Amino acid sequence: MEQVWCKVDEYITDKLIPTDDVLEQALSKNKQAGLPEIDVSPAQGKMLYLLAKTKGARRILEIGTLGGYSTIWLARALEEDGELITLEAVSQHVEIAQQNINRAGLAERVTILQGKALDTLPQLKERDTLPFDLIFIDADKPNNPNYLKWALDFSKKGTVIIADNVVRNGSVIHAADQDERVKGTREFFDLLKQEPRIEATAIQTVGEKGYDGFVYGIVK
């Protein structure tokens, strides 16, 4: 089935996502630099773009930059006066992401904050940062519950919160699986269940990235 999923992703990309040298170069540069090949797929990237466009987002927070592939998709969806702040812990990733963002002509819209997100998020709070319209969580999975708490702090009524990789090939339902990433994901779901400030759902996905899923929520 995985071969079918990949072929369907290729079909979708061919039909609906035009060839884009900037995005393809970003993936190529990431691979050349030895970054983990865990970027969202082109179809997922365009979904993020369309969700941000639908929202009319002027302020976006991304937790987890990697090489900036998803950052470029999201930043392209911003309104003309928009701003995206993205957080990345690994200095090499920051360097590659900045190059990709510069090449995309988005340097004036995107700010990368280097450091562990649980360190940089309080710094944002100290700046009296305005609420964000959309927040994308795609960093180290054990800290997803903490990232959700911070995302809610940076939200307002109507803020969209999206979290990637929440199904993990179905491992999320297996209590015996004690992988820290899986445990963090289950705690994330538990927090969503009891959190009155947000309405959320989760969608399972298949494709070139395997079997996974994302959470989509709106702050009340």
mmCIF file with all atom_site columns, C-alpha atoms in Angstrom:
data_model
loop_
_atom_site.group_PDB
_atom_site.id
_atom_site.type_symbol
_atom_site.label_atom_id
_atom_site.label_alt_id
_atom_site.label_comp_id
_atom_site.label_asym_id
_atom_site.label_entity_id
_atom_site.label_seq_id
_atom_site.pdbx_PDB_ins_code
_atom_site.Cartn_x
_atom_site.Cartn_y
_atom_site.Cartn_z
_atom_site.occupancy
_atom_site.B_iso_or_equiv
_atom_site.pdbx_formal_charge
_atom_site.auth_seq_id
_atom_site.auth_comp_id
_atom_site.auth_asym_id
_atom_site.auth_atom_id
_atom_site.pdbx_PDB_model_num
ATOM 1   C CA . MET A 1 1   ? 0.000   0.000  0.000   1.00 0.00 ? 1   MET A CA 1
ATOM 2   C CA . GLU A 1 2   ? 2.853   2.410  0.688   1.00 0.00 ? 2   GLU A CA 1
ATOM 3   C CA . GLN A 1 3   ? 3.805   2.262  -2.995  1.00 0.00 ? 3   GLN A CA 1
ATOM 4   C CA . VAL A 1 4   ? 0.228   3.219  -3.891  1.00 0.00 ? 4   VAL A CA 1
ATOM 5   C CA . TRP A 1 5   ? 0.268   6.086  -1.371  1.00 0.00 ? 5   TRP A CA 1
ATOM 6   C CA . CYS A 1 6   ? 3.479   7.432  -2.923  1.00 0.00 ? 6   CYS A CA 1
ATOM 7   C CA . LYS A 1 7   ? 2.134   7.112  -6.465  1.00 0.00 ? 7   LYS A CA 1
ATOM 8   C CA . VAL A 1 8   ? -1.049  8.971  -5.503  1.00 0.00 ? 8   VAL A CA 1
ATOM 9   C CA . ASP A 1 9   ? 1.030   11.727 -3.890  1.00 0.00 ? 9   ASP A CA 1
ATOM 10  C CA . GLU A 1 10  ? 3.006   12.005 -7.130  1.00 0.00 ? 10  GLU A CA 1
ATOM 11  C CA . TYR A 1 11  ? -0.269  12.223 -9.060  1.00 0.00 ? 11  TYR A CA 1
ATOM 12  C CA . ILE A 1 12  ? -1.624  14.960 -6.780  1.00 0.00 ? 12  ILE A CA 1
ATOM 13  C CA . THR A 1 13  ? 1.623   16.908 -6.993  1.00 0.00 ? 13  THR A CA 1
ATOM 14  C CA . ASP A 1 14  ? 1.688   16.632 -10.787 1.00 0.00 ? 14  ASP A CA 1
ATOM 15  C CA . LYS A 1 15  ? -1.922  17.798 -11.145 1.00 0.00 ? 15  LYS A CA 1
ATOM 16  C CA . LEU A 1 16  ? -2.218  20.459 -8.448  1.00 0.00 ? 16  LEU A CA 1
ATOM 17  C CA . ILE A 1 17  ? 1.217   21.732 -7.435  1.00 0.00 ? 17  ILE A CA 1
ATOM 18  C CA . PRO A 1 18  ? 3.178   23.498 -10.179 1.00 0.00 ? 18  PRO A CA 1
ATOM 19  C CA . THR A 1 19  ? 6.924   22.970 -10.442 1.00 0.00 ? 19  THR A CA 1
ATOM 20  C CA . ASP A 1 20  ? 8.599   25.429 -8.077  1.00 0.00 ? 20  ASP A CA 1
ATOM 21  C CA . ASP A 1 21  ? 12.368  25.852 -8.315  1.00 0.00 ? 21  ASP A CA 1
ATOM 22  C CA . VAL A 1 22  ? 12.609  27.633 -4.972  1.00 0.00 ? 22  VAL A CA 1
ATOM 23  C CA . LEU A 1 23  ? 10.895  24.868 -3.042  1.00 0.00 ? 23  LEU A CA 1
ATOM 24  C CA . GLU A 1 24  ? 12.729  22.119 -4.914  1.00 0.00 ? 24  GLU A CA 1
ATOM 25  C CA . GLN A 1 25  ? 16.059  23.834 -4.255  1.00 0.00 ? 25  GLN A CA 1
ATOM 26  C CA . ALA A 1 26  ? 15.178  24.090 -0.581  1.00 0.00 ? 26  ALA A CA 1
ATOM 27  C CA . LEU A 1 27  ? 14.633  20.339 -0.364  1.00 0.00 ? 27  LEU A CA 1
ATOM 28  C CA . SER A 1 28  ? 17.812  19.722 -2.353  1.00 0.00 ? 28  SER A CA 1
ATOM 29  C CA . LYS A 1 29  ? 19.900  22.011 -0.118  1.00 0.00 ? 29  LYS A CA 1
ATOM 30  C CA . ASN A 1 30  ? 18.454  20.374 2.981   1.00 0.00 ? 30  ASN A CA 1
ATOM 31  C CA . LYS A 1 31  ? 19.418  16.939 1.692   1.00 0.00 ? 31  LYS A CA 1
ATOM 32  C CA . GLN A 1 32  ? 22.916  18.059 0.676   1.00 0.00 ? 32  GLN A CA 1
ATOM 33  C CA . ALA A 1 33  ? 23.440  19.459 4.168   1.00 0.00 ? 33  ALA A CA 1
ATOM 34  C CA . GLY A 1 34  ? 22.445  16.155 5.725   1.00 0.00 ? 34  GLY A CA 1
ATOM 35  C CA . LEU A 1 35  ? 19.283  17.434 7.383   1.00 0.00 ? 35  LEU A CA 1
ATOM 36  C CA . PRO A 1 36  ? 16.712  14.786 8.331   1.00 0.00 ? 36  PRO A CA 1
ATOM 37  C CA . GLU A 1 37  ? 14.318  14.205 5.433   1.00 0.00 ? 37  GLU A CA 1
ATOM 38  C CA . ILE A 1 38  ? 11.239  14.896 7.530   1.00 0.00 ? 38  ILE A CA 1
ATOM 39  C CA . ASP A 1 39  ? 9.875   17.972 5.768   1.00 0.00 ? 39  ASP A CA 1
ATOM 40  C CA . VAL A 1 40  ? 6.183   18.003 4.982   1.00 0.00 ? 40  VAL A CA 1
ATOM 41  C CA . SER A 1 41  ? 5.327   16.687 1.532   1.00 0.00 ? 41  SER A CA 1
ATOM 42  C CA . PRO A 1 42  ? 4.486   19.127 -1.295  1.00 0.00 ? 42  PRO A CA 1
ATOM 43  C CA . ALA A 1 43  ? 0.786   18.312 -0.902  1.00 0.00 ? 43  ALA A CA 1
ATOM 44  C CA . GLN A 1 44  ? 0.983   18.911 2.849   1.00 0.00 ? 44  GLN A CA 1
ATOM 45  C CA . GLY A 1 45  ? 2.939   22.115 2.306   1.00 0.00 ? 45  GLY A CA 1
ATOM 46  C CA . LYS A 1 46  ? 0.292   23.436 -0.056  1.00 0.00 ? 46  LYS A CA 1
ATOM 47  C CA . MET A 1 47  ? -2.396  22.451 2.449   1.00 0.00 ? 47  MET A CA 1
ATOM 48  C CA . LEU A 1 48  ? -0.637  24.594 5.080   1.00 0.00 ? 48  LEU A CA 1
ATOM 49  C CA . TYR A 1 49  ? -0.433  27.416 2.547   1.00 0.00 ? 49  TYR A CA 1
ATOM 50  C CA . LEU A 1 50  ? -4.136  27.182 1.723   1.00 0.00 ? 50  LEU A CA 1
ATOM 51  C CA . LEU A 1 51  ? -5.173  26.995 5.375   1.00 0.00 ? 51  LEU A CA 1
ATOM 52  C CA . ALA A 1 52  ? -3.149  30.126 6.115   1.00 0.00 ? 52  ALA A CA 1
ATOM 53  C CA . LYS A 1 53  ? -4.637  31.863 3.052   1.00 0.00 ? 53  LYS A CA 1
ATOM 54  C CA . THR A 1 54  ? -8.148  30.867 4.121   1.00 0.00 ? 54  THR A CA 1
ATOM 55  C CA . LYS A 1 55  ? -7.453  32.321 7.547   1.00 0.00 ? 55  LYS A CA 1
ATOM 56  C CA . GLY A 1 56  ? -6.086  35.541 6.032   1.00 0.00 ? 56  GLY A CA 1
ATOM 57  C CA . ALA A 1 57  ? -3.132  35.171 8.383   1.00 0.00 ? 57  ALA A CA 1
ATOM 58  C CA . ARG A 1 58  ? -1.012  38.223 9.113   1.00 0.00 ? 58  ARG A CA 1
ATOM 59  C CA . ARG A 1 59  ? 0.955   36.677 11.972  1.00 0.00 ? 59  ARG A CA 1
ATOM 60  C CA . ILE A 1 60  ? 2.176   33.077 11.973  1.00 0.00 ? 60  ILE A CA 1
ATOM 61  C CA . LEU A 1 61  ? 4.238   31.220 14.564  1.00 0.00 ? 61  LEU A CA 1
ATOM 62  C CA . GLU A 1 62  ? 6.059   28.054 13.533  1.00 0.00 ? 62  GLU A CA 1
ATOM 63  C CA . ILE A 1 63  ? 7.594   25.838 16.206  1.00 0.00 ? 63  ILE A CA 1
ATOM 64  C CA . GLY A 1 64  ? 10.246  23.795 14.401  1.00 0.00 ? 64  GLY A CA 1
ATOM 65  C CA . THR A 1 65  ? 11.920  25.234 11.292  1.00 0.00 ? 65  THR A CA 1
ATOM 66  C CA . LEU A 1 66  ? 14.229  22.449 10.099  1.00 0.00 ? 66  LEU A CA 1
ATOM 67  C CA . GLY A 1 67  ? 15.423  23.704 6.690   1.00 0.00 ? 67  GLY A CA 1
ATOM 68  C CA . GLY A 1 68  ? 12.597  26.147 6.135   1.00 0.00 ? 68  GLY A CA 1
ATOM 69  C CA . TYR A 1 69  ? 10.528  24.199 3.583   1.00 0.00 ? 69  TYR A CA 1
ATOM 70  C CA . SER A 1 70  ? 7.234   24.497 5.468   1.00 0.00 ? 70  SER A CA 1
ATOM 71  C CA . THR A 1 71  ? 8.285   28.011 6.489   1.00 0.00 ? 71  THR A CA 1
ATOM 72  C CA . ILE A 1 72  ? 8.359   29.085 2.846   1.00 0.00 ? 72  ILE A CA 1
ATOM 73  C CA . TRP A 1 73  ? 4.925   27.599 2.173   1.00 0.00 ? 73  TRP A CA 1
ATOM 74  C CA . LEU A 1 74  ? 3.431   29.404 5.174   1.00 0.00 ? 74  LEU A CA 1
ATOM 75  C CA . ALA A 1 75  ? 5.216   32.716 4.584   1.00 0.00 ? 75  ALA A CA 1
ATOM 76  C CA . ARG A 1 76  ? 3.978   32.840 1.002   1.00 0.00 ? 76  ARG A CA 1
ATOM 77  C CA . ALA A 1 77  ? 0.417   32.747 2.331   1.00 0.00 ? 77  ALA A CA 1
ATOM 78  C CA . LEU A 1 78  ? 0.848   35.823 4.531   1.00 0.00 ? 78  LEU A CA 1
ATOM 79  C CA . GLU A 1 79  ? -0.965  39.044 3.846   1.00 0.00 ? 79  GLU A CA 1
ATOM 80  C CA . GLU A 1 80  ? 1.301   41.775 2.420   1.00 0.00 ? 80  GLU A CA 1
ATOM 81  C CA . ASP A 1 81  ? 2.024   43.231 5.844   1.00 0.00 ? 81  ASP A CA 1
ATOM 82  C CA . GLY A 1 82  ? 2.404   39.793 7.427   1.00 0.00 ? 82  GLY A CA 1
ATOM 83  C CA . GLU A 1 83  ? 5.107   38.343 9.645   1.00 0.00 ? 83  GLU A CA 1
ATOM 84  C CA . LEU A 1 84  ? 6.204   34.795 10.410  1.00 0.00 ? 84  LEU A CA 1
ATOM 85  C CA . ILE A 1 85  ? 8.339   33.890 13.416  1.00 0.00 ? 85  ILE A CA 1
ATOM 86  C CA . THR A 1 86  ? 9.869   30.426 13.367  1.00 0.00 ? 86  THR A CA 1
ATOM 87  C CA . LEU A 1 87  ? 11.788  28.674 16.154  1.00 0.00 ? 87  LEU A CA 1
ATOM 88  C CA . GLU A 1 88  ? 14.682  26.251 15.609  1.00 0.00 ? 88  GLU A CA 1
ATOM 89  C CA . ALA A 1 89  ? 17.106  24.720 18.094  1.00 0.00 ? 89  ALA A CA 1
ATOM 90  C CA . VAL A 1 90  ? 19.872  23.439 15.794  1.00 0.00 ? 90  VAL A CA 1
ATOM 91  C CA . SER A 1 91  ? 22.311  26.061 14.500  1.00 0.00 ? 91  SER A CA 1
ATOM 92  C CA . GLN A 1 92  ? 23.049  24.172 11.255  1.00 0.00 ? 92  GLN A CA 1
ATOM 93  C CA . HIS A 1 93  ? 19.336  23.987 10.511  1.00 0.00 ? 93  HIS A CA 1
ATOM 94  C CA . VAL A 1 94  ? 19.013  27.730 11.124  1.00 0.00 ? 94  VAL A CA 1
ATOM 95  C CA . GLU A 1 95  ? 21.837  28.467 8.693   1.00 0.00 ? 95  GLU A CA 1
ATOM 96  C CA . ILE A 1 96  ? 20.355  26.324 5.921   1.00 0.00 ? 96  ILE A CA 1
ATOM 97  C CA . ALA A 1 97  ? 16.824  27.612 6.560   1.00 0.00 ? 97  ALA A CA 1
ATOM 98  C CA . GLN A 1 98  ? 17.979  31.234 6.383   1.00 0.00 ? 98  GLN A CA 1
ATOM 99  C CA . GLN A 1 99  ? 19.632  30.561 3.028   1.00 0.00 ? 99  GLN A CA 1
ATOM 100 C CA . ASN A 1 100 ? 16.465  28.923 1.704   1.00 0.00 ? 100 ASN A CA 1
ATOM 101 C CA . ILE A 1 101 ? 14.278  31.753 2.992   1.00 0.00 ? 101 ILE A CA 1
ATOM 102 C CA . ASN A 1 102 ? 16.593  34.381 1.473   1.00 0.00 ? 102 ASN A CA 1
ATOM 103 C CA . ARG A 1 103 ? 16.521  32.545 -1.851  1.00 0.00 ? 103 ARG A CA 1
ATOM 104 C CA . ALA A 1 104 ? 12.720  32.584 -1.708  1.00 0.00 ? 104 ALA A CA 1
ATOM 105 C CA . GLY A 1 105 ? 12.734  36.371 -1.275  1.00 0.00 ? 105 GLY A CA 1
ATOM 106 C CA . LEU A 1 106 ? 11.032  36.130 2.119   1.00 0.00 ? 106 LEU A CA 1
ATOM 107 C CA . ALA A 1 107 ? 13.733  37.442 4.444   1.00 0.00 ? 107 ALA A CA 1
ATOM 108 C CA . GLU A 1 108 ? 11.744  40.574 5.275   1.00 0.00 ? 108 GLU A CA 1
ATOM 109 C CA . ARG A 1 109 ? 8.711   38.533 6.344   1.00 0.00 ? 109 ARG A CA 1
ATOM 110 C CA . VAL A 1 110 ? 10.422  35.722 8.256   1.00 0.00 ? 110 VAL A CA 1
ATOM 111 C CA . THR A 1 111 ? 12.376  35.850 11.509  1.00 0.00 ? 111 THR A CA 1
ATOM 112 C CA . ILE A 1 112 ? 14.193  32.746 12.752  1.00 0.00 ? 112 ILE A CA 1
ATOM 113 C CA . LEU A 1 113 ? 14.813  32.562 16.484  1.00 0.00 ? 113 LEU A CA 1
ATOM 114 C CA . GLN A 1 114 ? 17.602  30.134 17.306  1.00 0.00 ? 114 GLN A CA 1
ATOM 115 C CA . GLY A 1 115 ? 17.456  28.111 20.506  1.00 0.00 ? 115 GLY A CA 1
ATOM 116 C CA . LYS A 1 116 ? 15.304  25.506 22.160  1.00 0.00 ? 116 LYS A CA 1
ATOM 117 C CA . ALA A 1 117 ? 11.686  26.514 21.733  1.00 0.00 ? 117 ALA A CA 1
ATOM 118 C CA . LEU A 1 118 ? 11.013  26.251 25.468  1.00 0.00 ? 118 LEU A CA 1
ATOM 119 C CA . ASP A 1 119 ? 13.685  28.930 25.901  1.00 0.00 ? 119 ASP A CA 1
ATOM 120 C CA . THR A 1 120 ? 12.682  31.208 23.007  1.00 0.00 ? 120 THR A CA 1
ATOM 121 C CA . LEU A 1 121 ? 8.934   31.081 23.685  1.00 0.00 ? 121 LEU A CA 1
ATOM 122 C CA . PRO A 1 122 ? 9.313   32.831 27.081  1.00 0.00 ? 122 PRO A CA 1
ATOM 123 C CA . GLN A 1 123 ? 11.487  35.433 25.348  1.00 0.00 ? 123 GLN A CA 1
ATOM 124 C CA . LEU A 1 124 ? 8.644   36.125 22.938  1.00 0.00 ? 124 LEU A CA 1
ATOM 125 C CA . LYS A 1 125 ? 6.305   36.474 25.891  1.00 0.00 ? 125 LYS A CA 1
ATOM 126 C CA . GLU A 1 126 ? 8.615   39.068 27.458  1.00 0.00 ? 126 GLU A CA 1
ATOM 127 C CA . ARG A 1 127 ? 8.420   41.142 24.280  1.00 0.00 ? 127 ARG A CA 1
ATOM 128 C CA . ASP A 1 128 ? 4.650   41.447 24.674  1.00 0.00 ? 128 ASP A CA 1
ATOM 129 C CA . THR A 1 129 ? 4.299   39.725 21.309  1.00 0.00 ? 129 THR A CA 1
ATOM 130 C CA . LEU A 1 130 ? 0.891   40.178 19.684  1.00 0.00 ? 130 LEU A CA 1
ATOM 131 C CA . PRO A 1 131 ? -1.308  37.083 19.283  1.00 0.00 ? 131 PRO A CA 1
ATOM 132 C CA . PHE A 1 132 ? -0.828  34.947 16.197  1.00 0.00 ? 132 PHE A CA 1
ATOM 133 C CA . ASP A 1 133 ? -3.466  34.055 13.620  1.00 0.00 ? 133 ASP A CA 1
ATOM 134 C CA . LEU A 1 134 ? -2.002  30.610 12.937  1.00 0.00 ? 134 LEU A CA 1
ATOM 135 C CA . ILE A 1 135 ? 0.455   28.447 14.861  1.00 0.00 ? 135 ILE A CA 1
ATOM 136 C CA . PHE A 1 136 ? 2.126   25.375 13.353  1.00 0.00 ? 136 PHE A CA 1
ATOM 137 C CA . ILE A 1 137 ? 3.690   22.899 15.797  1.00 0.00 ? 137 ILE A CA 1
ATOM 138 C CA . ASP A 1 138 ? 6.230   20.580 14.182  1.00 0.00 ? 138 ASP A CA 1
ATOM 139 C CA . ALA A 1 139 ? 9.195   20.171 16.514  1.00 0.00 ? 139 ALA A CA 1
ATOM 140 C CA . ASP A 1 140 ? 10.354  17.566 19.069  1.00 0.00 ? 140 ASP A CA 1
ATOM 141 C CA . LYS A 1 141 ? 7.282   15.502 19.850  1.00 0.00 ? 141 LYS A CA 1
ATOM 142 C CA . PRO A 1 142 ? 7.922   14.836 23.588  1.00 0.00 ? 142 PRO A CA 1
ATOM 143 C CA . ASN A 1 143 ? 7.363   18.567 24.187  1.00 0.00 ? 143 ASN A CA 1
ATOM 144 C CA . ASN A 1 144 ? 4.113   18.819 22.191  1.00 0.00 ? 144 ASN A CA 1
ATOM 145 C CA . PRO A 1 145 ? 2.028   19.287 25.380  1.00 0.00 ? 145 PRO A CA 1
ATOM 146 C CA . ASN A 1 146 ? 4.261   22.195 26.401  1.00 0.00 ? 146 ASN A CA 1
ATOM 147 C CA . TYR A 1 147 ? 4.076   23.683 22.924  1.00 0.00 ? 147 TYR A CA 1
ATOM 148 C CA . LEU A 1 148 ? 0.294   23.517 23.009  1.00 0.00 ? 148 LEU A CA 1
ATOM 149 C CA . LYS A 1 149 ? 0.226   25.402 26.312  1.00 0.00 ? 149 LYS A CA 1
ATOM 150 C CA . TRP A 1 150 ? 2.456   28.099 24.860  1.00 0.00 ? 150 TRP A CA 1
ATOM 151 C CA . ALA A 1 151 ? 0.447   28.213 21.624  1.00 0.00 ? 151 ALA A CA 1
ATOM 152 C CA . LEU A 1 152 ? -2.692  28.915 23.608  1.00 0.00 ? 152 LEU A CA 1
ATOM 153 C CA . ASP A 1 153 ? -0.881  31.731 25.431  1.00 0.00 ? 153 ASP A CA 1
ATOM 154 C CA . PHE A 1 154 ? -0.050  33.304 22.066  1.00 0.00 ? 154 PHE A CA 1
ATOM 155 C CA . SER A 1 155 ? -3.546  32.895 20.670  1.00 0.00 ? 155 SER A CA 1
ATOM 156 C CA . LYS A 1 156 ? -6.752  34.887 20.430  1.00 0.00 ? 156 LYS A CA 1
ATOM 157 C CA . LYS A 1 157 ? -10.282 33.914 19.500  1.00 0.00 ? 157 LYS A CA 1
ATOM 158 C CA . GLY A 1 158 ? -10.131 32.266 16.097  1.00 0.00 ? 158 GLY A CA 1
ATOM 159 C CA . THR A 1 159 ? -6.425  31.406 16.125  1.00 0.00 ? 159 THR A CA 1
ATOM 160 C CA . VAL A 1 160 ? -5.759  28.213 14.177  1.00 0.00 ? 160 VAL A CA 1
ATOM 161 C CA . ILE A 1 161 ? -3.396  25.686 15.771  1.00 0.00 ? 161 ILE A CA 1
ATOM 162 C CA . ILE A 1 162 ? -2.025  22.830 13.645  1.00 0.00 ? 162 ILE A CA 1
ATOM 163 C CA . ALA A 1 163 ? 0.235   20.047 14.916  1.00 0.00 ? 163 ALA A CA 1
ATOM 164 C CA . ASP A 1 164 ? 1.936   17.535 12.639  1.00 0.00 ? 164 ASP A CA 1
ATOM 165 C CA . ASN A 1 165 ? 2.866   13.859 13.135  1.00 0.00 ? 165 ASN A CA 1
ATOM 166 C CA . VAL A 1 166 ? 0.184   12.939 15.671  1.00 0.00 ? 166 VAL A CA 1
ATOM 167 C CA . VAL A 1 167 ? -0.617  9.397  14.481  1.00 0.00 ? 167 VAL A CA 1
ATOM 168 C CA . ARG A 1 168 ? 2.910   8.023  14.106  1.00 0.00 ? 168 ARG A CA 1
ATOM 169 C CA . ASN A 1 169 ? 2.034   4.951  12.072  1.00 0.00 ? 169 ASN A CA 1
ATOM 170 C CA . GLY A 1 170 ? -0.742  4.129  14.523  1.00 0.00 ? 170 GLY A CA 1
ATOM 171 C CA . SER A 1 171 ? 1.584   3.924  17.537  1.00 0.00 ? 171 SER A CA 1
ATOM 172 C CA . VAL A 1 172 ? -0.420  6.591  19.335  1.00 0.00 ? 172 VAL A CA 1
ATOM 173 C CA . ILE A 1 173 ? -3.098  4.047  20.306  1.00 0.00 ? 173 ILE A CA 1
ATOM 174 C CA . HIS A 1 174 ? -0.676  1.478  21.735  1.00 0.00 ? 174 HIS A CA 1
ATOM 175 C CA . ALA A 1 175 ? -0.210  2.124  25.455  1.00 0.00 ? 175 ALA A CA 1
ATOM 176 C CA . ALA A 1 176 ? 2.683   -0.341 25.535  1.00 0.00 ? 176 ALA A CA 1
ATOM 177 C CA . ASP A 1 177 ? 4.697   1.866  23.157  1.00 0.00 ? 177 ASP A CA 1
ATOM 178 C CA . GLN A 1 178 ? 6.851   3.972  25.474  1.00 0.00 ? 178 GLN A CA 1
ATOM 179 C CA . ASP A 1 179 ? 8.755   5.862  22.785  1.00 0.00 ? 179 ASP A CA 1
ATOM 180 C CA . GLU A 1 180 ? 9.048   9.417  24.126  1.00 0.00 ? 180 GLU A CA 1
ATOM 181 C CA . ARG A 1 181 ? 7.678   10.846 20.881  1.00 0.00 ? 181 ARG A CA 1
ATOM 182 C CA . VAL A 1 182 ? 4.608   8.645  21.105  1.00 0.00 ? 182 VAL A CA 1
ATOM 183 C CA . LYS A 1 183 ? 4.122   9.397  24.802  1.00 0.00 ? 183 LYS A CA 1
ATOM 184 C CA . GLY A 1 184 ? 4.351   13.124 24.075  1.00 0.00 ? 184 GLY A CA 1
ATOM 185 C CA . THR A 1 185 ? 1.732   12.768 21.367  1.00 0.00 ? 185 THR A CA 1
ATOM 186 C CA . ARG A 1 186 ? -0.661  10.905 23.675  1.00 0.00 ? 186 ARG A CA 1
ATOM 187 C CA . GLU A 1 187 ? -0.189  13.580 26.351  1.00 0.00 ? 187 GLU A CA 1
ATOM 188 C CA . PHE A 1 188 ? -0.894  16.181 23.683  1.00 0.00 ? 188 PHE A CA 1
ATOM 189 C CA . PHE A 1 189 ? -4.227  14.499 22.887  1.00 0.00 ? 189 PHE A CA 1
ATOM 190 C CA . ASP A 1 190 ? -5.048  14.225 26.594  1.00 0.00 ? 190 ASP A CA 1
ATOM 191 C CA . LEU A 1 191 ? -4.431  17.934 27.014  1.00 0.00 ? 191 LEU A CA 1
ATOM 192 C CA . LEU A 1 192 ? -6.590  18.779 23.993  1.00 0.00 ? 192 LEU A CA 1
ATOM 193 C CA . LYS A 1 193 ? -9.401  16.649 25.425  1.00 0.00 ? 193 LYS A CA 1
ATOM 194 C CA . GLN A 1 194 ? -9.507  18.567 28.691  1.00 0.00 ? 194 GLN A CA 1
ATOM 195 C CA . GLU A 1 195 ? -8.601  22.039 27.394  1.00 0.00 ? 195 GLU A CA 1
ATOM 196 C CA . PRO A 1 196 ? -11.754 24.223 27.238  1.00 0.00 ? 196 PRO A CA 1
ATOM 197 C CA . ARG A 1 197 ? -10.133 26.994 25.196  1.00 0.00 ? 197 ARG A CA 1
ATOM 198 C CA . ILE A 1 198 ? -9.838  25.058 21.941  1.00 0.00 ? 198 ILE A CA 1
ATOM 199 C CA . GLU A 1 199 ? -12.000 22.946 19.638  1.00 0.00 ? 199 GLU A CA 1
ATOM 200 C CA . ALA A 1 200 ? -9.960  20.380 17.711  1.00 0.00 ? 200 ALA A CA 1
ATOM 201 C CA . THR A 1 201 ? -9.997  17.316 15.538  1.00 0.00 ? 201 THR A CA 1
ATOM 202 C CA . ALA A 1 202 ? -7.341  15.050 14.070  1.00 0.00 ? 202 ALA A CA 1
ATOM 203 C CA . ILE A 1 203 ? -7.086  13.707 10.535  1.00 0.00 ? 203 ILE A CA 1
ATOM 204 C CA . GLN A 1 204 ? -5.153  10.602 9.543   1.00 0.00 ? 204 GLN A CA 1
ATOM 205 C CA . THR A 1 205 ? -2.965  10.935 6.440   1.00 0.00 ? 205 THR A CA 1
ATOM 206 C CA . VAL A 1 206 ? -1.130  8.585  4.089   1.00 0.00 ? 206 VAL A CA 1
ATOM 207 C CA . GLY A 1 207 ? 1.344   9.396  1.347   1.00 0.00 ? 207 GLY A CA 1
ATOM 208 C CA . GLU A 1 208 ? 5.042   9.674  0.645   1.00 0.00 ? 208 GLU A CA 1
ATOM 209 C CA . LYS A 1 209 ? 5.573   10.432 4.341   1.00 0.00 ? 209 LYS A CA 1
ATOM 210 C CA . GLY A 1 210 ? 3.936   7.156  5.348   1.00 0.00 ? 210 GLY A CA 1
ATOM 211 C CA . TYR A 1 211 ? 1.004   6.789  7.715   1.00 0.00 ? 211 TYR A CA 1
ATOM 212 C CA . ASP A 1 212 ? 0.550   9.733  10.070  1.00 0.00 ? 212 ASP A CA 1
ATOM 213 C CA . GLY A 1 213 ? -1.821  12.634 10.726  1.00 0.00 ? 213 GLY A CA 1
ATOM 214 C CA . PHE A 1 214 ? -2.314  16.154 12.003  1.00 0.00 ? 214 PHE A CA 1
ATOM 215 C CA . VAL A 1 215 ? -4.363  18.007 14.580  1.00 0.00 ? 215 VAL A CA 1
ATOM 216 C CA . TYR A 1 216 ? -6.407  21.029 13.517  1.00 0.00 ? 216 TYR A CA 1
ATOM 217 C CA . GLY A 1 217 ? -7.860  23.256 16.198  1.00 0.00 ? 217 GLY A CA 1
ATOM 218 C CA . ILE A 1 218 ? -9.482  26.674 16.579  1.00 0.00 ? 218 ILE A CA 1
ATOM 219 C CA . VAL A 1 219 ? -9.210  28.730 19.733  1.00 0.00 ? 219 VAL A CA 1
ATOM 220 C CA . LYS A 1 220 ? -12.600 29.700 21.173  1.00 0.00 ? 220 LYS A CA 1
#
